[in-house]
Short mmCIF file of C-alpha atoms and ligand atoms in Angstrom, two decimals:
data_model
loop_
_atom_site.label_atom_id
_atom_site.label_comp_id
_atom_site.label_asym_id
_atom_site.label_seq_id
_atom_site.Cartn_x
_atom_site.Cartn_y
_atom_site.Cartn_z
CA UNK A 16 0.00 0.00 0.00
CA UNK A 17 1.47 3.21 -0.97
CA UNK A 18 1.40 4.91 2.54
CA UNK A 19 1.05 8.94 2.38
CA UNK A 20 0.74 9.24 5.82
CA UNK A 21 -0.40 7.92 8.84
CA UNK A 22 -4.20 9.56 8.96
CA UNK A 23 -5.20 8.22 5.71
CA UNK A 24 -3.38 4.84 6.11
CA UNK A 25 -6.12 4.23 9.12
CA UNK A 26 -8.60 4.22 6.45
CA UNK A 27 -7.58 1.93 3.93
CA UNK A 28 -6.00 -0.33 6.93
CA UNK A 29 -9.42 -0.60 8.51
CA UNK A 30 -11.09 -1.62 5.46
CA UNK A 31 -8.14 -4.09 4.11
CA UNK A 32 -8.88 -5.97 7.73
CA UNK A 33 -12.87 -5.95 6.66
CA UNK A 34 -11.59 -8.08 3.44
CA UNK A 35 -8.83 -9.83 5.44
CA UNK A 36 -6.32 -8.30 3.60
CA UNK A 37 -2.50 -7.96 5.31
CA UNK A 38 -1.03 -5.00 4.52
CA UNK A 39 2.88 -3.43 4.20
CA UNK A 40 2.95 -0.04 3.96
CA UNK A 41 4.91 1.64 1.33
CA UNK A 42 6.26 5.06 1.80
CA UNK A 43 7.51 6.83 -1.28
CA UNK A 44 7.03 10.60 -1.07
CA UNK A 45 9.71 12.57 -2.53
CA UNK A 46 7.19 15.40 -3.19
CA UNK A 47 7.45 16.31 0.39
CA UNK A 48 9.40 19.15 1.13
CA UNK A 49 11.37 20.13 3.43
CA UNK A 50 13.16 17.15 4.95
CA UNK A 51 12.37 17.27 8.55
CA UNK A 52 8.77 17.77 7.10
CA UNK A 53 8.96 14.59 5.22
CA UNK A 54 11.21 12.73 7.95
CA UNK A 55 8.27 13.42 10.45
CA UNK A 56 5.20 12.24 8.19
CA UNK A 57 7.85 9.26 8.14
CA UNK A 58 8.66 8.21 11.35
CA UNK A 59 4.97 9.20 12.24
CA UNK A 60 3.95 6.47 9.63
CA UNK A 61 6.24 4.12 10.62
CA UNK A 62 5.04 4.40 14.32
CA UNK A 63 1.86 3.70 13.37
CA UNK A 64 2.29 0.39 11.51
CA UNK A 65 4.33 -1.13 14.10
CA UNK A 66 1.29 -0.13 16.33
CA UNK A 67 -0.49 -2.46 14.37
CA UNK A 68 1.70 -4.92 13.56
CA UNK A 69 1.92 -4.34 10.18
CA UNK A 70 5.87 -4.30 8.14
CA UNK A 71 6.41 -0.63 6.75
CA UNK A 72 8.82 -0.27 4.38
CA UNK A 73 10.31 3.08 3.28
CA UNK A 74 12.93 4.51 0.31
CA UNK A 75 15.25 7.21 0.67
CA UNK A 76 14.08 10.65 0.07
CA UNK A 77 15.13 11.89 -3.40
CA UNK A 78 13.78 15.14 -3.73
CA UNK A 79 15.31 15.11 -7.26
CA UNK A 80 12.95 12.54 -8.28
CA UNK A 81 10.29 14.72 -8.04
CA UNK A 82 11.42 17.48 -9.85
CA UNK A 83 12.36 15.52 -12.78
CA UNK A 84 8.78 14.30 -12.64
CA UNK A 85 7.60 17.62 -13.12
CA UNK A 86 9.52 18.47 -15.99
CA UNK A 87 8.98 15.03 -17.63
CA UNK A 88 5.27 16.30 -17.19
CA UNK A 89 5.08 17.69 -20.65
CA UNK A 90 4.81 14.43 -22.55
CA UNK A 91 1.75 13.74 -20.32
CA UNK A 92 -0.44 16.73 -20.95
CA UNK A 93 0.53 15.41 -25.08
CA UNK A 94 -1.19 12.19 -24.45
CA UNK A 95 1.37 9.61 -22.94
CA UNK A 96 1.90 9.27 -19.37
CA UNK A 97 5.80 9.60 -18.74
CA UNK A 98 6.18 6.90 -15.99
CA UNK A 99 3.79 3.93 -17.31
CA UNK A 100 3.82 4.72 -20.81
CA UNK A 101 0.11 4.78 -20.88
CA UNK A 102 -2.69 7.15 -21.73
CA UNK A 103 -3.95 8.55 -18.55
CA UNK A 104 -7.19 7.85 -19.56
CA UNK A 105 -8.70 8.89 -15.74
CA UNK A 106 -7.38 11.63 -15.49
CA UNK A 107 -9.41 14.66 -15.64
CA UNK A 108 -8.86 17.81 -17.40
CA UNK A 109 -8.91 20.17 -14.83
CA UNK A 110 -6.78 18.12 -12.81
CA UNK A 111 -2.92 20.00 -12.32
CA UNK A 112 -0.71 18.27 -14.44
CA UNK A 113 2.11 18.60 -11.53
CA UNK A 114 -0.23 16.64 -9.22
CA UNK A 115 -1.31 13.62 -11.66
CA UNK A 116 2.52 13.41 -12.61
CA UNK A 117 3.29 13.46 -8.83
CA UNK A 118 0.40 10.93 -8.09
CA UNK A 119 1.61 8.39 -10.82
CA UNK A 120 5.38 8.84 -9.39
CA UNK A 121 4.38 7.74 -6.13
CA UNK A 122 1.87 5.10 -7.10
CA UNK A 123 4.04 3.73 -10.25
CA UNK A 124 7.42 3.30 -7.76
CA UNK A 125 5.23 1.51 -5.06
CA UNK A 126 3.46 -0.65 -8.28
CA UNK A 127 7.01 -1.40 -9.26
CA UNK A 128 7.84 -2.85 -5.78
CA UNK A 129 4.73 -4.89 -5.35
CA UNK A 130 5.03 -6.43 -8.70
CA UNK A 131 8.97 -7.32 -7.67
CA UNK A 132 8.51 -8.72 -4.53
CA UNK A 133 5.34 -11.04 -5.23
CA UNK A 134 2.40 -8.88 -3.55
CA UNK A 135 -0.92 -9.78 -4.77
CA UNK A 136 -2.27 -6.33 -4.79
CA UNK A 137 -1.65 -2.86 -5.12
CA UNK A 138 -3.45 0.83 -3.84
CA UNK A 139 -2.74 4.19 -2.19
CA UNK A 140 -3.61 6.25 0.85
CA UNK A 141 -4.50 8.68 -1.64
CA UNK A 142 -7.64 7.42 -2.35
CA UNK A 143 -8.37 8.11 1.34
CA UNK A 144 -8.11 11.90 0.93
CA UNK A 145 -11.03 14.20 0.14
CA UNK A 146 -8.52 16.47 -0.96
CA UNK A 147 -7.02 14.31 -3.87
CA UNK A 148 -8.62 13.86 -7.13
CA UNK A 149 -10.50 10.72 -6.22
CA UNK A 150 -11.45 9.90 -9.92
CA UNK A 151 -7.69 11.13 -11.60
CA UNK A 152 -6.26 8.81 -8.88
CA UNK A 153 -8.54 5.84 -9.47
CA UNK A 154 -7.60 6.29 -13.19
CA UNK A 155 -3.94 6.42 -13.18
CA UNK A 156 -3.75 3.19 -10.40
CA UNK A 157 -6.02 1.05 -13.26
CA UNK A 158 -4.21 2.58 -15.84
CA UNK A 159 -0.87 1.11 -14.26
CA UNK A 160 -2.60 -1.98 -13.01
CA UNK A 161 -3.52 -2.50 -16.78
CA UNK A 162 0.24 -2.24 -18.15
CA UNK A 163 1.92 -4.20 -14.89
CA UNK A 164 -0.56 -6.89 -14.59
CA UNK A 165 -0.39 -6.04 -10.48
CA UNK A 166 -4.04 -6.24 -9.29
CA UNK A 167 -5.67 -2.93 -7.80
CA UNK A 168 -7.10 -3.42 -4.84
CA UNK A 169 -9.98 -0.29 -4.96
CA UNK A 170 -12.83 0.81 -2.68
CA UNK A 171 -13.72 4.92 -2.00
CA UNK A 172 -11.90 5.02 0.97
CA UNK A 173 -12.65 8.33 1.60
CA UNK A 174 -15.79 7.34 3.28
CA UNK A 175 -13.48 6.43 6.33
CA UNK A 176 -11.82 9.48 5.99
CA UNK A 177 -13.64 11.30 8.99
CA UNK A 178 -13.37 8.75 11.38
CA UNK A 179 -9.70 7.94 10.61
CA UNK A 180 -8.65 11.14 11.18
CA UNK A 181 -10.51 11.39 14.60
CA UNK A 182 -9.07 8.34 15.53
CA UNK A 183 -5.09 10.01 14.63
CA UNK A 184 -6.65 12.66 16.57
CA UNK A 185 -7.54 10.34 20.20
CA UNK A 186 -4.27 9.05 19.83
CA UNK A 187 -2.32 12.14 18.71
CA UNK A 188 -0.94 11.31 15.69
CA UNK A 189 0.41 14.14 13.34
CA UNK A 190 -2.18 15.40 10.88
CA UNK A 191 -0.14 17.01 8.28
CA UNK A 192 -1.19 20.81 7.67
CA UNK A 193 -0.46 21.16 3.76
CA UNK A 194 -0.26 18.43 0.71
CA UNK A 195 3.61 18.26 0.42
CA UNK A 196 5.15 19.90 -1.89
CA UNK A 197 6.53 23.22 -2.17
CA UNK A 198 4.13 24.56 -4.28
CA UNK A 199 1.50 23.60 -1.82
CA UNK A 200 2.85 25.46 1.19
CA UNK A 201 2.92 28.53 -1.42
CA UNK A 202 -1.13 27.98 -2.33
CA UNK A 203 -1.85 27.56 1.51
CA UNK A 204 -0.18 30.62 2.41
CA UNK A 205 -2.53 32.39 -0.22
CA UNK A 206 -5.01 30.93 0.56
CA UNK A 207 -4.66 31.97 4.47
CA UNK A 208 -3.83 35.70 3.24
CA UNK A 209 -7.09 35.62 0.79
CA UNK A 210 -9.22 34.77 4.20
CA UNK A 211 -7.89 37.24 6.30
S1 SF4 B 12 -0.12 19.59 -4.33
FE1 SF4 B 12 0.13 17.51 -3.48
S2 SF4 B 12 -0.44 16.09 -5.15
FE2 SF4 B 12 -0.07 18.12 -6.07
S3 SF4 B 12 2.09 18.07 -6.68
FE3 SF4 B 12 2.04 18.97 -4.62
S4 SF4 B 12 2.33 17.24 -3.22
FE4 SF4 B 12 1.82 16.37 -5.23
#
């Protein structure tokens, strides 16, 4: 499971153990910036899955990655999704084409691992968020389920989302305050100056 954070991993862990599902989190995020930013959604991850005794599994944070993403993002908005090689066929026009490209990054790496290491399914935290692009995100995972052969495991997680998050709240787990990038922290900064 491609693990975002902790919050939104309570959601798709609660309804993996309605299916009997075992799951090992995944956390790829190189979109996070700064460091100690994504170092704490990290460890506070991490902490979470051993809670639960669940196997979390983590790669080093290459900032890099991401920003190569973004400029690879070009090729996308022509038709052809960079990373699978597929037409993002879910993927919504009014969707940001940084955020698709950053979506597929994350989801494509953790497809990539599942599909080496003999998983039987694949899906994302994401799909826990009311703040993501529910259908973009559904699209790209089937999309890359399609090309990998790696099964999808889907629900709308985001139904969960609510009580997850009050249940990171009980047991004070950090809920993150902005999506992750740098751009992001920019757009919640104006948005906090258009309020005032
Ligand atoms: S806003 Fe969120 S989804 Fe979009 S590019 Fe930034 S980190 Fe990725």
């Amino acid at each position: 499971m491609h693990t975002c954070c902790a919050p939104c991993a309570i959601c798709v862990i609660n309804e993996a153990k309605k299916d009997d599902l075992s799951v090992t989190g995944f956390f790829y995020n190189s979109n996070i910036h700064p460091r100690p930013e994504y170092l704490k959604r990290m460890e506070v991850a991490r902490k979470y899955f051993k809670s639960e005794g669940l196997e979390f599994i983590f790669l080093t944070y290459e900032p890099a990655d991401f920003m190569e993403t973004l400029q690879m993002e070009t090729p996308r908005r022509n038709g052809v999704s960079p990373k699978s090689g597929v037409s993002p066929s879910g993927v919504s026009p009014s969707v940001p084409p940084r955020c698709s490209a950053c979506w597929e990054m994350r989801v494509a790496k953790s497809v990539d691992f599942a599909q080496n290491n003999g998983f039987d399914f694949f899906t994302t935290t994401l799909l826990g968020s009311p703040y993501q692009d529910h259908g973009a995100l559904r699209g790209i995972c089937e999309d890359l389920s399609r090309s990998t052969g790696v099964r999808f495991y889907y629900k709308d997680f985001r139904t969960g989302f609510r009580r997850a998050h009050n249940i990171a709240r009980e047991k004070g787990i950090y809920c993150q305050k902005y999506c992750g990038c740098v751009f992001s922290i920019v757009e919640r900064e104006e948005a906090r100056k258009r309020k005032k």
